[in-house]
Coordinates of C-alpha atoms and ligand atoms in Angstrom, one line a residue:
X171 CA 9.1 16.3 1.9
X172 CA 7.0 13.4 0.7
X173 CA 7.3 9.9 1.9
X174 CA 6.5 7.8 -0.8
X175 CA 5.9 3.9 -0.8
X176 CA 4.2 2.6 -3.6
X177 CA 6.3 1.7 -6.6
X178 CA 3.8 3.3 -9.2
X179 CA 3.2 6.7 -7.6
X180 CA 6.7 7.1 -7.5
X181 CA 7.1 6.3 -11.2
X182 CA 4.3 9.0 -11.8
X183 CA 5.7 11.4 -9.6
X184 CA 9.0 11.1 -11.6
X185 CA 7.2 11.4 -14.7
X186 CA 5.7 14.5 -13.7
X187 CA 9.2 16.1 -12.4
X188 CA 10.3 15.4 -15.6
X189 CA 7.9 16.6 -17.8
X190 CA 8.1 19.5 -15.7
X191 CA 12.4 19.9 -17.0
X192 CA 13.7 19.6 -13.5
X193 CA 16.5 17.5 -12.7
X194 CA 16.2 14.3 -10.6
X195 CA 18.9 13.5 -8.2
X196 CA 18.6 10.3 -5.9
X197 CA 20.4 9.3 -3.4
X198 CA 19.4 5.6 -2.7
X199 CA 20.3 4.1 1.2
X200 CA 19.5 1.6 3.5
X201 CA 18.7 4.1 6.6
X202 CA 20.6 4.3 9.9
X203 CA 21.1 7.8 8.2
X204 CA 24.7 9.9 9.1
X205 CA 26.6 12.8 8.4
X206 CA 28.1 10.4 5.5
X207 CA 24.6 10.2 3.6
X208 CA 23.7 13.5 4.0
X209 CA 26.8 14.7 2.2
X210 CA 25.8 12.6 -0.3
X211 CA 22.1 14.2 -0.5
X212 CA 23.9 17.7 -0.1
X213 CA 26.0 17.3 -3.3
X214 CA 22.5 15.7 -5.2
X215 CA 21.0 18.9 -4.3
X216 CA 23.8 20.6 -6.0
X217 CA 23.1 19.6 -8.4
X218 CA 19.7 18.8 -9.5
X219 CA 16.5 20.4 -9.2
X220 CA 14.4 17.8 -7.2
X221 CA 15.8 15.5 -4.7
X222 CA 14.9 11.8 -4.0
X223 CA 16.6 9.8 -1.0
X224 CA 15.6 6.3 -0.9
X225 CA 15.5 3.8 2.5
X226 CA 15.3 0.3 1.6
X227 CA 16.7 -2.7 3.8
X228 CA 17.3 -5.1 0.7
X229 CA 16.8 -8.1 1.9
X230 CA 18.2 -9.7 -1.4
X231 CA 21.8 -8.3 -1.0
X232 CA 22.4 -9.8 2.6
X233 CA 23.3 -13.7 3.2
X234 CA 21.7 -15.5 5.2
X235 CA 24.2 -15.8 8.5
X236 CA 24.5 -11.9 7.7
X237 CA 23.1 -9.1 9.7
X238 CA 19.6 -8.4 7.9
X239 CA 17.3 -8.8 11.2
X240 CA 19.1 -6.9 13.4
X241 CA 20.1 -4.2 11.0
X242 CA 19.4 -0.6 12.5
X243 CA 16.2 0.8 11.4
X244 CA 15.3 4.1 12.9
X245 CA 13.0 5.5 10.4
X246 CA 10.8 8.8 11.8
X247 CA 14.8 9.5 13.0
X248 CA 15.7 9.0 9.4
X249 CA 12.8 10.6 7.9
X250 CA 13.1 14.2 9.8
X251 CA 16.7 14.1 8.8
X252 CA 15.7 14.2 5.1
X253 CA 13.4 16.6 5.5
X254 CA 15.9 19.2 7.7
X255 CA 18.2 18.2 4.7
X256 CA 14.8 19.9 2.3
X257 CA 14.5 17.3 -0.3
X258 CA 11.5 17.0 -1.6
X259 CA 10.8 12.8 -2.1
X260 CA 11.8 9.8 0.5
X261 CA 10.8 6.6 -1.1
X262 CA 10.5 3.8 0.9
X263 CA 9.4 0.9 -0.2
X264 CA 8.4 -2.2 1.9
X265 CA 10.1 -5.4 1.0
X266 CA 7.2 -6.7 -0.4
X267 CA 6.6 -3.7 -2.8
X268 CA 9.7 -4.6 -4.5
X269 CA 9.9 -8.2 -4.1
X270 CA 6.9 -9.6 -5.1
X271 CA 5.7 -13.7 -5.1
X272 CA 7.8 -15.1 -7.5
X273 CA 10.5 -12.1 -8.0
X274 CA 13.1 -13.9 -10.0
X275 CA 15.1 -11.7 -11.9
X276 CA 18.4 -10.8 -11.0
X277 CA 21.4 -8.7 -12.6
X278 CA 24.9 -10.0 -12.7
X279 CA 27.6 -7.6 -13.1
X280 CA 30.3 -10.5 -13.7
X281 CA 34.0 -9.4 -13.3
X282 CA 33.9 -6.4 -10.8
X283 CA 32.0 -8.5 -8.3
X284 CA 34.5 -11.6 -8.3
X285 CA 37.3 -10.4 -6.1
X286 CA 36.9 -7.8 -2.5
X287 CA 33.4 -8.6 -0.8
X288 CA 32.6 -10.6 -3.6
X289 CA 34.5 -13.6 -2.3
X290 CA 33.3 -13.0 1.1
X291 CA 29.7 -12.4 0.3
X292 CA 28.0 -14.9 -2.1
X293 CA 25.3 -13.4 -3.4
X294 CA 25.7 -9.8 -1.9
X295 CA 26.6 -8.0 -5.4
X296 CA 23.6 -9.6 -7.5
X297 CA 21.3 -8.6 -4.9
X298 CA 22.8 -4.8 -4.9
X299 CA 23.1 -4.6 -9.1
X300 CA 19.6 -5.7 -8.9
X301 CA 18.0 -3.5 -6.2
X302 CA 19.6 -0.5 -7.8
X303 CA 18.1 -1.1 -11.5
X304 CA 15.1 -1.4 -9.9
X305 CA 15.5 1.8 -7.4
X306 CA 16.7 3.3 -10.7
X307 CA 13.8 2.2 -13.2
X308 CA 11.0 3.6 -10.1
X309 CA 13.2 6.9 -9.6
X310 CA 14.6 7.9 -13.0
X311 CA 16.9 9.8 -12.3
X312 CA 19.0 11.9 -14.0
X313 CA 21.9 11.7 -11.5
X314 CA 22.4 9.2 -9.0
X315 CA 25.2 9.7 -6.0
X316 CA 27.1 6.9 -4.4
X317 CA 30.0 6.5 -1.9
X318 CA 33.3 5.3 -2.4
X319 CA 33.0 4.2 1.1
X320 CA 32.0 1.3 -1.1
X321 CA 34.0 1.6 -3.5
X322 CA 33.5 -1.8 -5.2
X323 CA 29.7 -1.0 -5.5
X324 CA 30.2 2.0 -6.9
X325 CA 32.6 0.4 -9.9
X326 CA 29.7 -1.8 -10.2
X327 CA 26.6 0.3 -10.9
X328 CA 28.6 2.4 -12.7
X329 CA 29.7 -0.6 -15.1
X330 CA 26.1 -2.2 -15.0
X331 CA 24.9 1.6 -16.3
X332 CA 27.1 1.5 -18.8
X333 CA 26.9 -1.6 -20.1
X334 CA 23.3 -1.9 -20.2
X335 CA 22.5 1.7 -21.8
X336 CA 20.6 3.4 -18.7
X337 CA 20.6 7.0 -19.0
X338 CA 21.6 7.9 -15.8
X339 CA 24.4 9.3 -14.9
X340 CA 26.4 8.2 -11.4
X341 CA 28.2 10.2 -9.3
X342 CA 30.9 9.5 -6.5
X343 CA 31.3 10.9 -3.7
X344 CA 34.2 10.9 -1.4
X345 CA 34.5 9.0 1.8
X346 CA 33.3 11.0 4.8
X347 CA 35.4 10.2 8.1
X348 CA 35.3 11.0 11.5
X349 CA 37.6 13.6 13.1
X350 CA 40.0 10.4 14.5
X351 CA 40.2 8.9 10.8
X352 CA 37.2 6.0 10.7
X353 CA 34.9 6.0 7.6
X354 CA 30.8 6.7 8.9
X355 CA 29.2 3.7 8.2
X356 CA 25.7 2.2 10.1
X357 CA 27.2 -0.3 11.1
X358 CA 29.5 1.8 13.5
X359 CA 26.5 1.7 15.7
X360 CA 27.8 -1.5 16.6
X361 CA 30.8 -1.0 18.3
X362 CA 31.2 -0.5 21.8
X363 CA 34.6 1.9 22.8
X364 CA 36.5 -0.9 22.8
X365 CA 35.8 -2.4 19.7
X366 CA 35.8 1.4 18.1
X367 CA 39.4 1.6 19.2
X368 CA 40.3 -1.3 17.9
X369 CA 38.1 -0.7 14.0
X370 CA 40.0 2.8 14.2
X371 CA 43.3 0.8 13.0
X372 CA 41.9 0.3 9.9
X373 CA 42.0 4.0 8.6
X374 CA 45.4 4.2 10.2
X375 CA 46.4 1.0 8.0
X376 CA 45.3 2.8 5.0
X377 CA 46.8 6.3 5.7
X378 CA 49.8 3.9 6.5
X379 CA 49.7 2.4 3.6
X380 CA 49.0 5.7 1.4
X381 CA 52.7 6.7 3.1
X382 CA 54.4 4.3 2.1
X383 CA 53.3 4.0 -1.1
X384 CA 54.1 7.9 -1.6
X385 CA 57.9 7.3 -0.3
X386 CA 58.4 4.9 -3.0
X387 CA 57.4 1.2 -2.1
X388 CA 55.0 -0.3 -4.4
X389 CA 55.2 -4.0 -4.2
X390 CA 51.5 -4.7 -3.1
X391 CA 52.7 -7.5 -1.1
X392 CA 55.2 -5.5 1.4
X393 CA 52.6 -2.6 1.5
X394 CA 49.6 -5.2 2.2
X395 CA 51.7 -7.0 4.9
X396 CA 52.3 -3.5 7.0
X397 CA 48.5 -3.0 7.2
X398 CA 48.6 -6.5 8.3
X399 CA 50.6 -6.1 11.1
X400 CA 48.8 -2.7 12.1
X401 CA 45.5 -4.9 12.5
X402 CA 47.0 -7.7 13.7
X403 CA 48.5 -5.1 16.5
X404 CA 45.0 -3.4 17.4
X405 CA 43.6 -7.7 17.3
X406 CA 41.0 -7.1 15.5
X407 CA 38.6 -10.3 15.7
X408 CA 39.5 -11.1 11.8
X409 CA 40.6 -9.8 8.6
X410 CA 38.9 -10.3 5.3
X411 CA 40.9 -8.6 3.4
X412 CA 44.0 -6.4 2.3
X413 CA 44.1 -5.8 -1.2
X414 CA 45.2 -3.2 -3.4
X415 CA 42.9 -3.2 -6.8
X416 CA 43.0 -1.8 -10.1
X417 CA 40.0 1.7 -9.3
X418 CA 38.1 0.4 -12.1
X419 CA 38.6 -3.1 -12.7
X420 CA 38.8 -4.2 -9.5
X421 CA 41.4 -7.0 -9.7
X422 CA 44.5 -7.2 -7.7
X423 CA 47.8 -6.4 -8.2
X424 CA 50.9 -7.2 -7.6
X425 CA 52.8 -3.4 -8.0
X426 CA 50.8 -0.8 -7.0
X427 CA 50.6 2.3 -9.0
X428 CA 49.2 6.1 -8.5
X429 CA 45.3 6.0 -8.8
X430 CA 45.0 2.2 -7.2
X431 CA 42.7 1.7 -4.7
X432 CA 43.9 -0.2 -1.3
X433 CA 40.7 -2.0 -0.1
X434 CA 40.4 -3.3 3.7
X435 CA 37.1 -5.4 4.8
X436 CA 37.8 -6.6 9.1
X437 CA 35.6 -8.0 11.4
X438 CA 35.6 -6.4 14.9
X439 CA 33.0 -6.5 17.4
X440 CA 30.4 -8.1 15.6
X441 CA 30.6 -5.8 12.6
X442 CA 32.4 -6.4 9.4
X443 CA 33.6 -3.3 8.5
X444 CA 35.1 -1.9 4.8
X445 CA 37.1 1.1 4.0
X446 CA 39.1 2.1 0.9
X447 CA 41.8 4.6 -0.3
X448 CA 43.3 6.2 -3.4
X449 CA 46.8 5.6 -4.1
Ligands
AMP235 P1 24.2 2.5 2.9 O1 23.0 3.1 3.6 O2 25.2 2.0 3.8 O3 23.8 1.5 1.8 O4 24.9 3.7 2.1 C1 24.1 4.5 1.2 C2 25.1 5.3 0.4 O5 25.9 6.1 1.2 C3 26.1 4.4 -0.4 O6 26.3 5.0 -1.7 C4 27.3 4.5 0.4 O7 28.5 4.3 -0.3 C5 27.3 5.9 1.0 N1 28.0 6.1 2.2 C6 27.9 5.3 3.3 N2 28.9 5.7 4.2 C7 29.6 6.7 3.6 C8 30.7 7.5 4.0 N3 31.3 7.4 5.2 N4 31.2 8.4 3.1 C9 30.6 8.5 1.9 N5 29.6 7.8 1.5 C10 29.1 6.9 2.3

């Protein structure tokens, strides 16, 4: 594997892959690798010829009372998990490579990002659209994977690819959980037993909800208000959200129906912490 850092040498190296007919599958991340992203890099492998992970801490997608600095950054951890995982590029790129003096362009993807995070985190989505046309115009891909552990993100990119002609194509990839039900995420790394026990409500809520739904209760209200009280039960510090969303518009409704998503977004022990599920 090849760590590469420098925004140019990775566009050449691309080029070359390219010209060469292989397939380029990227998997772009922020680091504090788990079993979660290396699914992800599993199924690029599958199918493409050359692999590219990315690790990038964008700074342009966090707020400014959000959790940028203390982030977890573990990269010679990160980096000899990519290469046990045998792909063949990691870019990382420092923030500077990307961001020059002066960087103002951003990308607004307008009506996915207004409800979910969006609300909660001004800024957040502009910064993410933008990072990944950037990630996508130094990688150039032919695939690109990413989880509906975030699911709003992935509606997103897939709507900012679409709409502004890249030829890429994006993949999902289903939520990877722990044995107990809670979704990987890095910012599990946070949460001391306690507060674990308590964030593990929020799968339950969903599989509650999921239930429900299948026995024949759709009103998004009722359904919302039961994962309400199962997080309310577990006291979670605070709840961002309950909301059960159109999977490809990503605006509430008010009667669920078979293929919705139910999104959850809680704070608990210092994390804020998101998880989705299909109806
Ligand atoms: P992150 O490093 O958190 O930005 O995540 C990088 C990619 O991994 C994104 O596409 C995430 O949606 C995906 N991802 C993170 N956690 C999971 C998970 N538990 N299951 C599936 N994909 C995930």
């Amino acid at each position: 594997m090849n760590i590469i850092k420098g925004i140019r040498e990775m566009q050449s190296c691309s080029e070359a892959v390219r010209n060469n007919g292989l397939k380029i599958g990227f998997v772009p991340t922020m680091g504090a690798l788990h079993v979660g992203h290396l699914e992800l890099i599993k199924h690029a492998k599958s199918v493409s010829g050359y692999t590219v992970a990315s690790i990038f801490v964008n700074p342009k997608q966090f707020g400014p009372s959000e959790d940028f600095d203390n982030y977890p950054r573990q990269f010679e951890n990160d980096a000899d998990m990519l290469a046990k995982e045998g792909i063949d590029i990691l870019f990382a790129p420092e923030p500077n490579e990307m961001y020059g003096d002066g960087y103002q362009t951003f990308v607004e993807v307008r009506n996915i990002q207004k409800h979910l995070c969006g609300q909660f985190r001004p800024g957040h989505f502009e910064g993410v659209a933008t990072v990944v046309l950037k990630l996508l115009n130094i990688v150039k891909p032919h695939y690109a994977i990413f989880g509906e552990k975030d699911y709003q993100q992935l509606r997103l990119i897939t709507k900012m690819v679409e709409d502004l002609n890249l030829d890429v194509k994006i993949q999902g990839y289903p939520i990877v959980r722990e044995h107990d039900g809670l979704a990987l995420s890095s910012r599990n790394r946070y949460l001391n037993s306690e507060s674990r026990q308590k964030a593990l409500s929020i799968s339950e809520a969903l599989f509650q909800i999921k239930q429900e739904f299948d026995s024949g209760t759709s009103d998004a209200d009722t359904l919302c208000d039961m994962a309400r009280e199962i997080l309310g039960e577990s006291s979670v510090d605070d709840i961002d959200y309950i909301s059960i969303i159109d999977d490809k518009i990503i605006e509430p409704k008010k009667i669920a129906s078979s293929g919705d998503r139910v999104a959850i977004a809680v704070r608990v022990g210092g994390a804020r912490l998101i998880d989705n599920i299909k109806l």
